[in-house]
Short mmCIF file of C-alpha atoms in Angstrom, two decimals:
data_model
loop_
_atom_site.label_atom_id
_atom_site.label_comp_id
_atom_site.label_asym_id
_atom_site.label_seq_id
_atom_site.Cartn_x
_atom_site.Cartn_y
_atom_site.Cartn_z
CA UNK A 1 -192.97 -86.65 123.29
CA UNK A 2 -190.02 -83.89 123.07
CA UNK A 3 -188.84 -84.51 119.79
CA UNK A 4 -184.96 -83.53 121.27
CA UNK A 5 -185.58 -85.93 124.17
CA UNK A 6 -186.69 -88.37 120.95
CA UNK A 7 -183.58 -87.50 119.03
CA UNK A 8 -180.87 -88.26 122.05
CA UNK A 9 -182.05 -91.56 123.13
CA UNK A 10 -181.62 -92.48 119.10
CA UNK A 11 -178.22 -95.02 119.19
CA UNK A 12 -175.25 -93.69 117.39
CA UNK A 13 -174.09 -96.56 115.10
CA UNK A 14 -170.28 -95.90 115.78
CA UNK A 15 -167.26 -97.44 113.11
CA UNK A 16 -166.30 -100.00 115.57
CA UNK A 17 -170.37 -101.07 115.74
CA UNK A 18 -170.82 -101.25 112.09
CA UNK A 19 -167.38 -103.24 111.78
CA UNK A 20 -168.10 -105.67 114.57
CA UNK A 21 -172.03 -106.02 112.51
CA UNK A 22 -170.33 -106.70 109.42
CA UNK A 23 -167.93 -109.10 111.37
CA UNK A 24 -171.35 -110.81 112.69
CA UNK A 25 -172.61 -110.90 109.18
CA UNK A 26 -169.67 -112.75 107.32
CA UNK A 27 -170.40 -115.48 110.26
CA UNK A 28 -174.10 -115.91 108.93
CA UNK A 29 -172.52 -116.01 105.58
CA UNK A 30 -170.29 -118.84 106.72
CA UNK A 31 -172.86 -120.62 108.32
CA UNK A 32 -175.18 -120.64 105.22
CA UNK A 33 -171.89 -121.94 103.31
CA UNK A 34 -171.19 -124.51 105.64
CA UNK A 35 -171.31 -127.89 104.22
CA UNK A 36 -168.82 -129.84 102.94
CA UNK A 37 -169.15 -129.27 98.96
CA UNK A 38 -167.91 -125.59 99.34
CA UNK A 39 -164.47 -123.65 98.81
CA UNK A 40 -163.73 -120.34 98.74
CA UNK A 41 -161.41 -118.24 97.56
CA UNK A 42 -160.09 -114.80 98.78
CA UNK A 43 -160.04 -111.76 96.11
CA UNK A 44 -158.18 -108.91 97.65
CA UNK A 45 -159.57 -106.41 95.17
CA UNK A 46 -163.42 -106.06 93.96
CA UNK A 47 -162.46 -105.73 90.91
CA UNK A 48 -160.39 -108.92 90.75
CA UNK A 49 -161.36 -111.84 88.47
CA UNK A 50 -160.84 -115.29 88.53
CA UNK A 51 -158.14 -116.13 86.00
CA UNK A 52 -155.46 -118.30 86.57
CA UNK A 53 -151.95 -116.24 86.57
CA UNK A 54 -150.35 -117.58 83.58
CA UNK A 55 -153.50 -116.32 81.95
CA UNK A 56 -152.67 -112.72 82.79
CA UNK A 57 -149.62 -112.57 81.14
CA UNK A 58 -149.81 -110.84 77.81
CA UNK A 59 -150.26 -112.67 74.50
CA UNK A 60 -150.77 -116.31 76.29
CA UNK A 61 -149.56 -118.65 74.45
CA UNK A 62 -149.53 -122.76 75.28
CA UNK A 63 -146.06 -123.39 74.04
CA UNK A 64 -145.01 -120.63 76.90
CA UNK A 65 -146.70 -122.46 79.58
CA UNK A 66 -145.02 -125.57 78.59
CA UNK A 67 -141.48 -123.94 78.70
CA UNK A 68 -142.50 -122.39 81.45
CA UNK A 69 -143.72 -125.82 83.33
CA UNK A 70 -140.80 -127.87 81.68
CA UNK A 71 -138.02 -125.39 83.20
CA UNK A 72 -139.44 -125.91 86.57
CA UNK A 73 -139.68 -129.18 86.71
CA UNK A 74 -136.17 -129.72 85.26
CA UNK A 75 -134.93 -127.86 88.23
CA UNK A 76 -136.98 -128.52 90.87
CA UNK A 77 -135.31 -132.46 91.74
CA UNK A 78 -132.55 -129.75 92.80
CA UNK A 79 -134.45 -128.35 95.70
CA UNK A 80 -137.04 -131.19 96.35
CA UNK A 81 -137.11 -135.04 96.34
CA UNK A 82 -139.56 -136.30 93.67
CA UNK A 83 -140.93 -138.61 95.43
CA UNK A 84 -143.27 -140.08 92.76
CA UNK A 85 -145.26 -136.86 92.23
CA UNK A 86 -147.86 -137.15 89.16
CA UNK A 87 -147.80 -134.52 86.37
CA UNK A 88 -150.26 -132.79 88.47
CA UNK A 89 -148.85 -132.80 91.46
CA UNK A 90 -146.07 -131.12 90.26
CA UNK A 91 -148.28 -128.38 88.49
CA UNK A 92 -149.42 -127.92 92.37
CA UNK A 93 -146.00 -127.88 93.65
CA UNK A 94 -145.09 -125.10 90.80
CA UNK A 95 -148.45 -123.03 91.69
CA UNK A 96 -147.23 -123.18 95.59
CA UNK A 97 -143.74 -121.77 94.38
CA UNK A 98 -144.77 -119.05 92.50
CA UNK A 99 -144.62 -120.29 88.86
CA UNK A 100 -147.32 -118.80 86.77
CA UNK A 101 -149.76 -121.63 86.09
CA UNK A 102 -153.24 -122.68 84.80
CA UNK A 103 -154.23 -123.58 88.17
CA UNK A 104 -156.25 -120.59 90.95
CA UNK A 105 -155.97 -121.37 94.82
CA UNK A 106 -159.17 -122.10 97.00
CA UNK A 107 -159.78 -123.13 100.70
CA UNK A 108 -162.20 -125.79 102.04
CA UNK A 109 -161.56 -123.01 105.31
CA UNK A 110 -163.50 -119.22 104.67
CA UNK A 111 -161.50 -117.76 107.34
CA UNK A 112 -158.24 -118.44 105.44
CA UNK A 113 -160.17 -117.23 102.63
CA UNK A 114 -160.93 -113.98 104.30
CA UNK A 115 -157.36 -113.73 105.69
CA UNK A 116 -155.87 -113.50 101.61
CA UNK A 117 -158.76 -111.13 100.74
CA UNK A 118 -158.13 -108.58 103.58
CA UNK A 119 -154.18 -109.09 103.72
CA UNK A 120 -154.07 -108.48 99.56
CA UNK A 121 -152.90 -105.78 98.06
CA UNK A 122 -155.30 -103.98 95.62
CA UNK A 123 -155.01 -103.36 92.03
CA UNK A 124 -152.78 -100.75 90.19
CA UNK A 125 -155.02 -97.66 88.87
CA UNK A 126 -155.17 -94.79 86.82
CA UNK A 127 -154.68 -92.03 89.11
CA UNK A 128 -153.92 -88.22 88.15
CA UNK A 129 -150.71 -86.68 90.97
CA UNK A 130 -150.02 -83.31 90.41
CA UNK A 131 -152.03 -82.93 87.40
CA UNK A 132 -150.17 -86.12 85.69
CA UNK A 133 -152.05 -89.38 84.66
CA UNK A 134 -149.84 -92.35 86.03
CA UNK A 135 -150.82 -95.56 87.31
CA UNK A 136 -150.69 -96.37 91.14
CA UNK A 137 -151.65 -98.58 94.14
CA UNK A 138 -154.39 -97.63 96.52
CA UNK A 139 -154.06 -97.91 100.16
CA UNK A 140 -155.70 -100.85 100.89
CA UNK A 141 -158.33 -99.27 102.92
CA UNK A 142 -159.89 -97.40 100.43
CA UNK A 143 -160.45 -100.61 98.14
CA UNK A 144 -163.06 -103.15 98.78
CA UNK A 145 -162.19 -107.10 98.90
CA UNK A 146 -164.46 -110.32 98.58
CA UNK A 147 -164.26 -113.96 99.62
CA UNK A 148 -165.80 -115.95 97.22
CA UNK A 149 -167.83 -119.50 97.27
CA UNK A 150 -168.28 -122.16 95.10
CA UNK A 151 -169.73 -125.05 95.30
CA UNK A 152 -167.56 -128.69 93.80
CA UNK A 153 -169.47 -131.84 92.92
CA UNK A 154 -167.90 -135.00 92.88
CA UNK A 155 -168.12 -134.91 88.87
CA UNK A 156 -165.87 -132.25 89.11
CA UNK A 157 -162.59 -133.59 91.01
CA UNK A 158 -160.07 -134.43 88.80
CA UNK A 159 -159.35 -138.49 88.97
CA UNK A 160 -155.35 -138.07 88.62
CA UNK A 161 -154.68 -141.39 87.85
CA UNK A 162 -157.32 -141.71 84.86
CA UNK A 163 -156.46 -138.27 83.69
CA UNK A 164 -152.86 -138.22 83.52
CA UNK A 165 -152.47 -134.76 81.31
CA UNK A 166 -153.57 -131.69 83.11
CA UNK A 167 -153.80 -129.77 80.04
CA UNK A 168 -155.91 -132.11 78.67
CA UNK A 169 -158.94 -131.39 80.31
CA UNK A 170 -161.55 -129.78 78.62
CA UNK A 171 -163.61 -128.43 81.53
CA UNK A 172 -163.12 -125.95 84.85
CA UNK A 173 -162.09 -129.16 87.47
CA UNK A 174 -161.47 -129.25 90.94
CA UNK A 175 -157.66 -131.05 92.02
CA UNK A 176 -157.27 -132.24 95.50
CA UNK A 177 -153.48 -133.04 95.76
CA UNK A 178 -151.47 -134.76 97.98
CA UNK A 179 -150.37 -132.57 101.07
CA UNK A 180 -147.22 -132.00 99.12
CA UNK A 181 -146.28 -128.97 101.42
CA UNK A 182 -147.14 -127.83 104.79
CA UNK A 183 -148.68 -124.98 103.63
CA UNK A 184 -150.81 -126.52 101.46
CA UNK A 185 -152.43 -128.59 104.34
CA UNK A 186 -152.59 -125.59 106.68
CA UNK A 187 -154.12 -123.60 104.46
CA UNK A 188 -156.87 -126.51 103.75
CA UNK A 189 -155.59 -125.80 100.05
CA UNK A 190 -156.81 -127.13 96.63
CA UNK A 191 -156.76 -125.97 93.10
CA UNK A 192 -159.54 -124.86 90.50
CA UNK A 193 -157.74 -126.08 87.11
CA UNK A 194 -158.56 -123.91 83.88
CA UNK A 195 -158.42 -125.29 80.04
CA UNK A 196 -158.67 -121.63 79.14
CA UNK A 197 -156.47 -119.78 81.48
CA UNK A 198 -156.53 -116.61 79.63
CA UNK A 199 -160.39 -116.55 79.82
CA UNK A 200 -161.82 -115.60 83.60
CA UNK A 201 -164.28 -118.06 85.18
CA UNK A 202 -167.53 -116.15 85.59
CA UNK A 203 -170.11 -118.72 87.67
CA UNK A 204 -168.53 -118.31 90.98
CA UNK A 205 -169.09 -114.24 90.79
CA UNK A 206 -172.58 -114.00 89.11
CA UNK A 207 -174.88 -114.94 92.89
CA UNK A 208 -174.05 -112.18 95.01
CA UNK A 209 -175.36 -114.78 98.10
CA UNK A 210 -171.49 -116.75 97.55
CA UNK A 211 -169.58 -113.46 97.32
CA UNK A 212 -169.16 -111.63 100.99
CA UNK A 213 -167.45 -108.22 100.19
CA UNK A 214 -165.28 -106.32 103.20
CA UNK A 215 -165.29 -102.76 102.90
CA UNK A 216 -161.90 -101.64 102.18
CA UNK A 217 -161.89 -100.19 105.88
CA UNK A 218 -162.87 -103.07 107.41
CA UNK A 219 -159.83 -105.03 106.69
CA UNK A 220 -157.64 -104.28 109.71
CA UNK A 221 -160.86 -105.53 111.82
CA UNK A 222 -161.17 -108.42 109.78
CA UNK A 223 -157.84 -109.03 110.41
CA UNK A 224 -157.66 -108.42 114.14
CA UNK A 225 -160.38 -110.98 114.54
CA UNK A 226 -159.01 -113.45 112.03
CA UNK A 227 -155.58 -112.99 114.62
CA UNK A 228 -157.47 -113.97 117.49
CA UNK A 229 -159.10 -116.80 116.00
CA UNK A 230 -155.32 -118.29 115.36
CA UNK A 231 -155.71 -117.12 111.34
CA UNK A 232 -152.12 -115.20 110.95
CA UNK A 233 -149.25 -115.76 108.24
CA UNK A 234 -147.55 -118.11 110.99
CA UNK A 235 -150.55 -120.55 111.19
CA UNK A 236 -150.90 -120.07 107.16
CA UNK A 237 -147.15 -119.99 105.95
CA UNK A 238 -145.07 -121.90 108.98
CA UNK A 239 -141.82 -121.63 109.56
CA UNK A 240 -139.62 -118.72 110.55
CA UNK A 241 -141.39 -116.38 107.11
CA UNK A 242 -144.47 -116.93 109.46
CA UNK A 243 -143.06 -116.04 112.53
CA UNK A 244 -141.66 -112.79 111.11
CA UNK A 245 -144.47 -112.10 109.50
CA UNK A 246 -146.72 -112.54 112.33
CA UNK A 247 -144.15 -110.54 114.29
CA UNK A 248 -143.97 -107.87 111.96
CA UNK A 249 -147.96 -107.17 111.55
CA UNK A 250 -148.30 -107.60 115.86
CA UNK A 251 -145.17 -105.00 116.15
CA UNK A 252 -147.29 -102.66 113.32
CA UNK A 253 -150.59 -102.64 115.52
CA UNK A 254 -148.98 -103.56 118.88
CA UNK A 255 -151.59 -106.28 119.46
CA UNK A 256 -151.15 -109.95 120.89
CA UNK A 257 -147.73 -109.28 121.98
CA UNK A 258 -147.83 -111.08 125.08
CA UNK A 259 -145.68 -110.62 128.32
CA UNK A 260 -141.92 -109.85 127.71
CA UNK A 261 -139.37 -109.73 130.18
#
């Protein structure tokens, strides 16, 4: 055979072949993760860990996270009715608002998983510009992200009417609170709940079969599809922050637009 004759019929694997594979292969990763005792969590950077956020504030202390917890709560029958939450529920309702807390966010849904991972921004680095060590943030193309999975037994939900103290747990628990916000039930949410918050939590990263990384360039495409399977900040976040979200990442691409007048 002409080895030239041999050499054109040979397929060029193009970007958009090798995304759309990669696309096909986080489905067979979902469908090997697909019953009902797996979460997952979205890690927009590869070199993220899994530590709760008031662990990764400097010199943790537990007397901070109390003052912390006890401001918020103090302030919060401002801006929401009580409405009989527990002590945990309002650790959840703190976590959902922002306030540094023991708790990390996970999805019973890997495609709102994968939306946080590609949509994250990336760590800061140590970069050199113009001869000059500083620290700076990558475009998030050239960084690699990961959705993560992790399996919960029923020995490991939290029982919040038995255990009454969040912080007195002395294991890595699972919390399944009430749908205390919309977002919370339309982003299938729950909470991993940490007893060490300054320490990361290891397990879920060590099997490389329950982490799925996205090349850093792949994110857009994961994206894209996530958008057309209804995934987007105004299915995650509601309200008019979704819409303009939404709005704002469809105007960016100039995708899904629809008919206008």
């Amino acid at each position: 055979m002409d080895r030239e004759a041999s050499v054109a019929r040979t397929p060029t694997i193009t970007r958009g072949s090798r995304q759309l594979r990669n696309w096909q292969n986080f489905q067979a990763w979902i469908d090997a993760h697909s019953d009902s005792t797996w979460v997952f969590r979205g890690l927009g950077d590869v070199d993220f860990s899994l530590i709760p956020t008031i662990g990764r504030i400097p010199q943790y202390s537990l007397s901070r996270e109390l003052s912390v917890l006890a401001s918020f709560r103090r302030r919060a029958l401002q801006f929401a009715n009580d409405a009989g939450f527990t002590n945990w529920e309002y650790l959840a309702l703190a976590q959902h608002h922002g306030v540094p807390t023991r708790l990390l966010d996970w999805t019973t849904n890997p495609l709102v998983a994968a939306y946080f991972a590609a949509s994250a921004m990336p760590a800061e680095r140590d970069v050199v510009i113009r001869r000059r060590a500083t620290r700076a943030t990558p475009h998030a193309s050239g960084v690699a992200c990961r959705v993560v999975a992790t399996r919960v037994r029923h020995s490991r939900v939290v029982d919040m009417e038995s255990d009454g103290d969040p912080l007195s747990i002395s294991e890595i628990a699972f919390m399944l609170p009430r749908v205390i916000s919309n977002r919370i039930g339309s982003q299938s949410g729950l909470f991993s709940v940490h007893p060490a918050p300054d320490h990361p939590w290891l397990d879920p990263l060590e099997d490389s079969d329950h982490v799925f990384q996205i090349a850093g360039e792949d994110r857009d495409f994961f994206l894209k599809r996530l958008f057309y399977l209804g995934v987007d900040p105004l299915y995650l976040m509601g309200g008019l922050d979704g819409l303009g979200a939404r709005a704002a990442w469809q105007a960016k691409r100039g995708i899904g637009l629809g008919a206008t007048k």
